XYZ file of C-alpha atoms in Angstrom:
592
model
C 3.575 46.361 -31.077
C 4.929 43.386 -29.453
C 7.149 41.115 -31.580
C 5.420 37.816 -31.916
C 8.261 35.929 -32.768
C 10.576 37.369 -30.026
C 7.619 36.705 -27.689
C 7.522 33.248 -28.683
C 11.200 32.405 -28.314
C 11.089 34.264 -24.878
C 8.215 32.106 -24.026
C 9.711 28.893 -24.903
C 12.812 29.765 -23.092
C 11.249 30.435 -20.215
C 9.320 27.362 -20.210
C 12.304 25.101 -21.537
C 15.526 26.089 -19.309
C 14.210 25.799 -15.862
C 12.405 22.184 -16.977
C 15.767 20.966 -18.572
C 17.635 22.272 -15.404
C 15.260 20.698 -12.969
C 15.169 17.524 -14.684
C 18.970 17.175 -14.507
C 19.186 18.322 -11.142
C 17.023 15.619 -10.207
C 18.870 13.224 -12.096
C 21.569 13.965 -10.358
C 20.093 13.850 -6.891
C 18.647 10.406 -7.198
C 22.105 9.039 -8.296
C 23.752 11.026 -5.465
C 21.404 9.967 -2.834
C 20.449 6.395 -3.961
C 23.466 4.720 -1.995
C 23.142 6.631 1.232
C 19.192 5.676 0.773
C 19.787 1.964 0.179
C 22.254 1.917 2.633
C 19.871 3.232 5.216
C 16.827 1.132 4.174
C 18.731 -2.094 4.392
C 18.328 -1.588 8.051
C 14.386 -1.053 7.776
C 13.609 -3.507 5.134
C 15.707 -6.017 6.872
C 13.774 -5.499 10.199
C 10.489 -5.930 8.331
C 11.245 -8.783 6.813
C 12.956 -10.464 9.843
C 9.539 -9.568 11.972
C 7.266 -10.947 9.025
C 9.332 -14.149 8.779
C 9.072 -14.944 12.521
C 5.449 -13.697 12.192
C 4.823 -16.494 9.459
C 6.759 -19.001 11.597
C 4.488 -17.818 14.463
C 1.343 -18.230 12.357
C 2.451 -21.769 11.120
C 2.888 -22.963 14.734
C -0.162 -21.621 15.998
C -2.003 -23.735 13.192
C -0.254 -26.792 14.369
C -1.180 -26.353 18.024
C -4.255 -24.555 17.900
C -6.679 -27.339 17.559
C -5.378 -29.761 20.012
C -7.329 -28.327 23.052
C -10.449 -28.876 21.204
C -9.241 -32.047 20.190
C -9.137 -33.273 23.790
C -12.325 -32.079 24.843
C -14.353 -33.625 21.990
C -12.424 -36.819 23.184
C -13.136 -36.817 26.575
C -15.294 -33.535 27.473
C -14.403 -32.165 30.748
C -16.479 -33.740 33.713
C -17.284 -37.124 31.904
C -16.332 -40.101 34.214
C -14.365 -43.127 32.490
C -14.350 -46.480 34.266
C -11.203 -47.881 35.591
C -11.285 -50.471 32.364
C -11.745 -49.819 28.887
C -12.864 -53.278 28.065
C -16.473 -52.270 28.195
C -16.075 -48.940 26.471
C -14.138 -49.758 23.486
C -16.792 -49.028 20.807
C -18.108 -45.381 22.403
C -14.169 -44.668 22.931
C -13.559 -45.367 19.204
C -16.604 -43.376 18.213
C -15.784 -40.246 20.315
C -12.048 -40.664 19.095
C -12.894 -40.791 15.534
C -15.238 -37.322 15.885
C -12.189 -35.644 17.587
C -9.606 -36.365 14.881
C -12.145 -35.215 12.601
C -11.964 -31.482 14.007
C -8.314 -31.156 12.926
C -7.153 -33.708 11.013
C -4.115 -31.877 9.745
C -2.294 -31.965 12.249
C -4.184 -33.816 15.220
C -4.927 -37.256 13.493
C -4.033 -39.000 16.548
C -5.793 -39.250 20.010
C -5.129 -41.743 22.487
C -5.815 -43.048 25.966
C -3.985 -44.832 28.787
C -5.166 -45.457 32.328
C -3.565 -46.522 35.377
C -3.833 -50.156 34.671
C -1.545 -50.113 31.824
C -4.512 -50.154 29.093
C -4.347 -47.981 25.924
C -6.532 -47.329 23.115
C -6.411 -44.798 20.433
C -7.491 -43.630 16.900
C -5.158 -42.744 14.071
C -6.315 -41.299 10.940
C -4.685 -41.985 7.569
C -7.264 -39.789 6.000
C -10.885 -38.763 5.815
C -12.477 -42.017 5.547
C -9.503 -44.142 6.843
C -8.617 -44.986 10.445
C -6.590 -47.300 12.506
C -7.512 -48.626 15.851
C -4.717 -49.206 18.408
C -5.606 -50.915 21.355
C -3.912 -52.938 24.295
C -5.972 -54.584 27.008
C -3.398 -56.179 29.276
C -0.074 -54.412 30.359
C 2.194 -57.122 29.221
C 0.665 -57.546 25.744
C 1.730 -56.151 22.215
C -0.290 -53.171 21.052
C -2.596 -54.521 18.154
C -3.309 -52.236 15.164
C -6.720 -52.669 13.633
C -8.039 -50.475 10.141
C -11.358 -49.801 9.464
C -13.005 -47.343 6.987
C -15.872 -44.885 8.292
C -16.817 -44.366 12.134
C -18.415 -47.446 12.517
C -16.444 -49.597 10.012
C -15.694 -53.186 10.698
C -12.279 -53.568 12.423
C -9.796 -55.632 10.355
C -6.684 -56.970 11.824
C -3.582 -55.024 10.302
C -0.282 -55.831 12.668
C 0.916 -56.254 16.318
C 3.947 -54.019 17.572
C 6.925 -56.001 18.163
C 8.013 -53.594 21.004
C 6.334 -53.320 24.351
C 4.302 -50.074 24.681
C 3.496 -49.478 28.290
C 1.357 -46.065 28.304
C 2.321 -45.097 31.919
C 5.889 -44.593 31.309
C 5.482 -42.196 28.238
C 6.159 -38.394 28.959
C 2.567 -37.439 27.853
C 1.225 -39.803 30.652
C 3.687 -38.577 33.486
C 2.681 -34.856 32.436
C -1.036 -35.242 32.255
C -1.212 -37.078 35.612
C 0.533 -34.727 37.539
C -1.448 -31.642 36.429
C -5.316 -30.829 36.555
C -5.416 -28.845 33.219
C -4.368 -29.211 29.964
C -0.467 -29.460 29.570
C 2.247 -29.634 26.768
C 5.087 -32.447 26.942
C 8.378 -31.488 26.180
C 9.146 -32.393 22.788
C 10.321 -35.733 22.272
C 11.041 -38.529 19.626
C 8.091 -40.399 18.708
C 8.093 -44.273 19.709
C 6.831 -45.419 16.404
C 7.686 -42.801 13.676
C 10.958 -41.567 15.282
C 10.164 -37.959 14.563
C 9.902 -35.255 16.952
C 6.462 -34.790 18.736
C 4.516 -32.517 21.031
C 1.766 -34.086 22.755
C -0.700 -31.870 24.532
C -2.759 -34.071 27.324
C -5.323 -33.864 29.851
C -5.935 -36.100 32.830
C -9.505 -38.033 33.161
C -11.258 -38.778 36.328
C -13.356 -41.542 37.326
C -16.828 -41.401 38.667
C -15.719 -40.604 41.995
C -13.236 -38.019 40.984
C -10.209 -40.272 41.704
C -7.542 -40.332 38.975
C -8.001 -43.021 36.305
C -5.716 -41.937 32.995
C -4.636 -39.519 30.831
C -6.076 -38.581 27.056
C -3.334 -36.848 24.510
C -3.235 -35.860 21.028
C -0.081 -35.762 19.174
C 1.283 -32.614 17.018
C 3.605 -34.095 14.643
C 6.603 -31.552 13.923
C 8.019 -32.994 10.999
C 5.611 -30.436 8.710
C 6.709 -27.970 10.987
C 10.071 -28.445 10.287
C 9.605 -28.802 6.691
C 8.008 -25.533 6.610
C 10.792 -23.706 8.113
C 13.411 -25.748 6.153
C 11.475 -24.609 2.833
C 11.081 -20.677 4.157
C 12.424 -18.121 1.901
C 15.051 -16.156 3.990
C 17.968 -14.621 2.305
C 20.900 -16.076 0.438
C 22.806 -17.214 3.627
C 19.921 -16.643 6.033
C 18.275 -19.024 8.441
C 15.479 -19.726 10.740
C 14.809 -22.099 13.690
C 12.449 -23.257 16.439
C 14.066 -23.838 20.043
C 12.867 -24.882 23.324
C 13.899 -22.527 25.727
C 16.570 -25.181 27.124
C 18.356 -24.879 23.285
C 16.772 -27.766 22.192
C 16.228 -27.689 18.548
C 12.431 -28.309 17.268
C 12.852 -26.998 13.683
C 16.079 -25.704 11.449
C 16.420 -24.572 8.307
C 20.104 -24.786 8.334
C 20.828 -27.937 10.349
C 19.289 -31.280 11.460
C 17.151 -31.667 14.682
C 18.145 -35.253 15.458
C 21.080 -37.221 15.316
C 21.677 -41.012 14.831
C 23.650 -42.722 17.809
C 25.842 -45.418 17.260
C 22.898 -47.912 18.492
C 20.943 -46.969 15.621
C 18.700 -44.842 17.910
C 18.067 -41.101 17.724
C 18.768 -38.240 19.811
C 17.747 -34.687 19.732
C 20.238 -31.655 18.815
C 20.557 -28.623 20.863
C 21.703 -25.303 19.277
C 25.359 -25.457 20.113
C 25.115 -29.077 18.870
C 23.846 -27.890 15.541
C 27.378 -27.256 13.830
C 26.469 -24.062 12.345
C 28.043 -21.248 14.503
C 25.212 -18.620 13.558
C 22.412 -20.750 15.285
C 24.557 -21.017 18.406
C 25.470 -17.683 18.582
C 21.828 -16.468 17.678
C 20.379 -18.884 20.520
C 22.981 -17.423 23.297
C 22.132 -13.907 22.067
C 18.225 -14.597 22.562
C 18.918 -16.199 25.648
C 20.763 -13.128 27.183
C 18.124 -10.638 26.116
C 14.997 -12.817 27.660
C 17.310 -13.095 30.809
C 17.494 -8.945 30.738
C 15.230 -7.089 33.467
C 12.209 -5.591 31.716
C 12.507 -7.644 28.462
C 9.824 -6.756 26.174
C 7.094 -8.875 24.994
C 6.247 -9.624 21.373
C 8.658 -9.909 18.346
C 11.755 -8.175 18.748
C 14.991 -7.566 16.185
C 18.607 -7.432 17.211
C 22.126 -7.162 15.509
C 24.964 -9.228 16.543
C 28.314 -10.483 15.250
C 28.761 -13.936 14.073
C 32.254 -15.739 14.791
C 33.660 -14.964 11.364
C 32.801 -11.202 11.918
C 29.746 -10.603 9.781
C 27.017 -8.255 11.160
C 23.875 -10.628 11.329
C 20.440 -8.830 11.501
C 18.192 -11.108 13.558
C 14.817 -11.271 15.092
C 12.965 -13.535 17.627
C 9.792 -14.183 19.195
C 8.605 -16.075 22.209
C 5.510 -18.432 21.494
C 3.574 -19.415 24.760
C -0.202 -20.635 25.405
C -2.038 -21.407 28.453
C -0.994 -25.072 28.451
C 2.458 -24.061 29.309
C 3.738 -24.540 25.733
C 6.851 -22.251 25.179
C 8.918 -22.209 22.233
C 11.635 -19.365 20.495
C 11.334 -18.557 17.064
C 14.504 -16.932 15.670
C 15.497 -15.410 11.807
C 18.689 -14.321 11.187
C 20.114 -12.838 8.190
C 23.898 -11.347 7.149
C 23.727 -8.158 6.414
C 26.037 -8.678 3.641
C 22.925 -10.279 1.652
C 21.291 -7.204 1.921
C 23.809 -4.772 1.066
C 25.674 -7.201 -1.988
C 23.002 -5.124 -4.334
C 23.144 -1.622 -3.183
C 26.388 -1.009 -5.304
C 25.204 -2.695 -8.386
C 21.797 -0.836 -7.803
C 23.322 2.625 -7.575
C 25.140 2.137 -11.052
C 21.708 0.730 -12.574
C 20.081 3.945 -11.205
C 22.578 6.108 -12.551
C 22.034 4.570 -15.843
C 18.258 4.307 -16.039
C 18.175 8.037 -14.386
C 20.158 9.488 -17.556
C 17.937 7.349 -19.736
C 15.175 8.883 -18.066
C 16.004 12.113 -17.774
C 16.721 12.160 -21.747
C 13.105 10.711 -22.487
C 11.915 13.418 -19.997
C 13.624 16.094 -21.866
C 12.284 15.218 -24.885
C 8.943 14.434 -23.483
C 8.864 17.668 -21.866
C 10.273 19.987 -24.415
C 7.587 18.380 -26.985
C 4.530 19.009 -24.394
C 6.199 22.704 -23.741
C 6.198 23.177 -27.496
C 2.668 22.064 -27.574
C 1.917 24.518 -25.128
C 3.730 27.156 -26.124
C 1.943 26.685 -30.086
C -1.570 26.802 -28.022
C -0.733 29.827 -26.379
C 0.595 31.593 -29.391
C -3.258 30.518 -30.858
C -4.705 32.094 -28.266
C -2.485 35.281 -28.213
C -3.055 35.833 -31.866
C -6.792 35.226 -31.320
C -6.766 37.882 -28.632
C -5.055 40.545 -30.740
C -7.466 39.570 -33.668
C -10.600 40.090 -31.395
C -8.927 43.331 -30.258
C -8.621 44.435 -33.850
C -12.276 43.631 -34.317
C -12.459 40.116 -35.683
C -14.648 38.794 -33.146
C -15.252 35.470 -34.476
C -11.411 34.643 -35.057
C -11.049 31.038 -34.648
C -9.192 29.480 -31.622
C -9.014 26.101 -32.732
C -7.589 24.483 -29.609
C -9.203 20.852 -28.438
C -7.582 20.272 -24.900
C -9.429 18.534 -21.956
C -6.697 20.617 -19.635
C -6.479 24.130 -18.248
C -5.553 25.676 -21.466
C -8.374 23.885 -23.521
C -10.668 25.638 -20.516
C -9.313 29.001 -21.124
C -9.759 28.487 -24.677
C -13.460 27.469 -24.158
C -13.819 30.116 -21.767
C -12.130 32.545 -24.975
C -14.727 31.295 -27.466
C -17.445 32.007 -24.738
C -16.438 35.246 -24.673
C -16.404 35.843 -28.307
C -19.958 34.431 -28.453
C -20.953 36.843 -25.560
C -19.415 39.830 -27.471
C -21.548 38.920 -30.577
C -24.483 38.396 -28.745
C -27.407 40.844 -27.389
C -27.581 40.073 -23.694
C -31.338 40.897 -23.586
C -32.718 38.806 -26.542
C -29.846 36.414 -27.221
C -29.504 37.410 -30.859
C -26.823 38.707 -32.461
C -25.587 42.017 -31.601
C -24.379 44.827 -34.046
C -20.780 44.156 -34.394
C -21.598 40.309 -35.131
C -24.002 41.493 -37.705
C -21.626 43.674 -39.462
C -18.921 41.204 -39.600
C -21.272 38.474 -40.713
C -22.571 40.990 -43.550
C -18.829 42.081 -44.394
C -18.247 38.232 -44.716
C -21.065 37.715 -47.023
C -19.989 40.969 -49.138
C -16.447 39.399 -49.275
C -17.659 36.194 -50.290
C -19.721 37.369 -53.380
C -18.416 38.533 -56.349
C -21.103 40.941 -57.482
C -21.462 39.626 -61.094
C -24.908 38.947 -62.544
C -25.881 35.330 -62.085
C -24.501 34.974 -58.768
C -26.862 34.323 -55.767
C -28.218 37.470 -54.222
C -28.803 38.187 -50.474
C -30.587 41.131 -48.661
C -30.656 42.890 -45.563
C -33.895 44.154 -43.561
C -33.900 47.141 -41.215
C -36.766 46.956 -38.496
C -37.755 49.815 -36.334
C -40.902 49.016 -33.909
C -43.544 51.524 -33.889
C -44.597 53.233 -30.552
C -42.129 51.228 -28.474
C -41.483 54.407 -26.577
C -44.952 54.560 -25.126
C -44.856 50.722 -24.307
C -42.292 51.650 -21.896
C -43.555 54.954 -20.402
C -47.088 53.169 -19.899
C -46.199 49.758 -18.704
C -42.557 50.600 -17.693
C -39.190 49.302 -18.871
C -39.790 45.581 -17.853
C -42.619 45.391 -19.978
C -40.672 46.698 -22.512
C -37.785 44.066 -22.092
C -40.563 41.472 -22.799
C -41.573 43.004 -25.656
C -38.356 42.994 -27.157
C -37.599 39.403 -26.457
C -41.007 38.622 -27.778
C -40.181 40.544 -31.235
C -36.874 38.812 -31.117
C -38.638 35.300 -30.971
C -40.992 36.439 -33.702
C -38.438 37.401 -36.220
C -36.673 34.360 -35.669
C -39.589 32.239 -36.496
C -40.098 34.338 -39.785
C -36.898 33.541 -41.253
C -34.941 30.580 -42.300
C -32.168 28.671 -39.960
C -29.691 30.088 -42.372
C -30.635 33.849 -41.848
C -29.045 35.998 -39.375
C -31.587 38.312 -36.945
C -29.796 40.744 -34.957
C -30.769 43.701 -32.766
C -28.907 46.703 -33.373
C -29.864 49.044 -30.938
C -32.998 50.079 -28.335
C -36.088 48.991 -30.747
C -34.174 48.327 -33.788
C -33.640 44.985 -35.333
C -31.552 43.757 -38.677
C -31.990 40.604 -40.480
C -29.685 39.012 -42.951
C -31.189 37.064 -45.605
C -28.888 34.375 -46.590
C -30.310 34.153 -50.010
C -33.094 35.756 -51.973
C -34.325 35.096 -55.432
C -35.375 38.768 -56.560
C -37.223 41.676 -54.954
C -40.429 39.702 -55.223
C -39.285 37.118 -53.117
C -37.758 39.965 -50.700
C -40.946 41.864 -50.869
C -42.906 39.037 -49.610
C -40.510 38.071 -46.678
C -41.003 41.715 -45.741
C -44.677 41.696 -45.920
C -44.619 38.428 -43.660
C -42.355 40.019 -40.919
C -44.806 43.120 -40.838
C -47.930 41.048 -40.330
C -46.080 39.019 -37.724
C -45.483 42.412 -35.919
C -48.858 43.635 -36.308
C -49.750 40.512 -33.864
C -51.111 41.101 -30.432
C -48.200 41.187 -28.139
C -48.551 38.515 -25.695
C -45.971 40.012 -23.250
C -48.323 42.626 -22.078
C -50.985 40.625 -20.962
C -54.504 39.927 -21.961
C -56.041 42.869 -20.701
C -54.345 44.848 -23.095
C -54.208 42.771 -26.062
C -56.672 44.626 -27.879
C -55.607 47.862 -26.538
C -52.014 47.981 -28.637
C -51.593 49.209 -32.210
C -48.580 47.580 -32.383
C -45.968 46.901 -35.409
C -42.839 47.682 -37.277
C -41.787 49.654 -40.098
C -39.329 47.327 -42.500
C -36.711 48.766 -44.755
C -34.886 46.444 -47.571
C -31.621 46.351 -49.735
C -30.816 44.074 -51.902
C -27.163 43.026 -52.941
C -25.684 44.073 -55.033
C -28.445 46.293 -56.723
C -28.553 48.415 -53.638
C -24.989 48.382 -52.460
C -21.880 46.548 -52.779
C -20.208 46.965 -49.245
C -22.046 46.304 -45.972
C -22.184 49.828 -44.840
C -24.225 51.233 -48.163
C -26.325 48.188 -48.061
C -27.416 48.853 -44.254
C -27.785 52.555 -44.689
C -30.139 52.093 -47.682
C -32.402 49.642 -45.959
C -32.342 52.142 -43.136
C -33.366 55.036 -45.366
C -35.818 52.899 -46.847
C -37.599 52.220 -43.371
C -37.629 55.817 -42.621
C -39.279 56.343 -45.836
C -42.014 53.804 -45.118
C -42.239 55.286 -41.405
C -42.935 58.647 -42.754
C -45.457 57.672 -45.326
C -47.354 55.482 -43.083
C -47.654 59.059 -40.609
C -48.376 60.954 -43.768
C -51.405 58.672 -44.616
C -52.517 58.539 -40.997
C -52.179 55.053 -40.250
C -50.424 55.543 -37.663
C -52.002 56.797 -34.485
C -51.539 57.182 -30.572
C -51.279 54.422 -28.227
C -54.602 53.292 -26.999
C -55.572 51.466 -24.076
C -58.123 48.868 -24.052
C -60.277 51.017 -21.977
C -60.396 53.566 -24.841
C -61.151 50.820 -27.237
C -64.389 49.566 -25.362
C -65.656 53.135 -25.239
């Protein structure tokens, strides 16, 4: 026989050695490839990060300029004529401009109109409820500012400009007057705030289609510059927005305007920014845009800064139908990404070693658990092979081993069950009877138990006259009757054919046993429902029942069963001798 201990050790070795080797090999492989993988991942990660950052800048630009067209249409719907002067239309213009600035209060909070006579009117929104009317009715007078609350609020004088404002000299007026559609001005420094502003403008015609003036809305670029300045790039990375001619719009690494000696401000170009990476990146983008067949959409590229650093960069060209064209650029030194690769490799090595130790410890524990349960299954299989059909498996797991254990228990149950009647079979009955004998000492005063041996009368005739299917139904019905005739703690089994046995778990003596035996005989004599109503009265059915009580009739399982068997046959012979048994009679014979 196979040495169980040797098998257990062999199984443990077979399960453990490959697992430990695999874990160690995996840890070493991870450490060995981490640097290579990290280095290669830098390019991929940086490209994704650059494209994502460029996309975020593009979304911010879209948010700033997207609503400007709708604002102009609300202020002056396409086709609506305007009078040569604004004197009589001040209230209606104020209402329309208020509505227009309500569409996109941030950033389109200012809408204004200037005509060819030099008159100007505009509404500047300080908040949802507070507005400012800026008006100029004569070319030579200064603009006057009035504050009001709500769309029809009362005007209250606020201030008057100290510098002469003539709308006809402003870039937005000149751009709008020369084009029939919407147009963007170049970015310029605002007259009042000294901030960079982009203006969208459209010409407005008179009743006869003649040019009368220009309506415009400002998009302050201060918020856009603040967004770019706060944009998280990398430790030494930067982002900027620039016009095609190189004039900076916003930058995270430099100013976009500079103060002149006379106190005025002027715009800065990429080459004047003082940042060599910005200047070089802009030059590289311009070269790529000038190449034949340059691709549209966001693109990535690498270049070397003047100090020799490799720079990862991305750019995108932003355009709309009103002529706006800006370039967004993001640049990051490759060293910003690679700086942590070496440190990550060291940390990876330490963590891999710790993880390998933990994995090995957990794996050995799991393998020990698996090996233990497999040993239990093996031992249960050996015991079942030796006849111990109800040997406990004792494995409760939700995995495949648990399923195997449950399948094994189901097999044990089937080995102890009669397939036709679902009663216990001979092996299960003898096992239970031997256990009962082993648990009882046989001394006076112990609770007794008994065995009943039952043989059906004229069952062969039923098979011959009604067929084996009917015979099977009779056996099933008899099995149910026997179950109903005894207690839940008693065991009913089918030995073979038409022979049944019952183990009465406890009896109080022969009188009690005789009473049970008679009840079972009476139950068996009742009409057989399995054969149908037409033959119920034509079957003289029943069974002979022999009994044996422990320990009076035997002190082991075999002797008790033989004693009950002999008494059953004795009863059967006595019934035949007395003529109580007679051949099978059909219902038609009874009626005759």
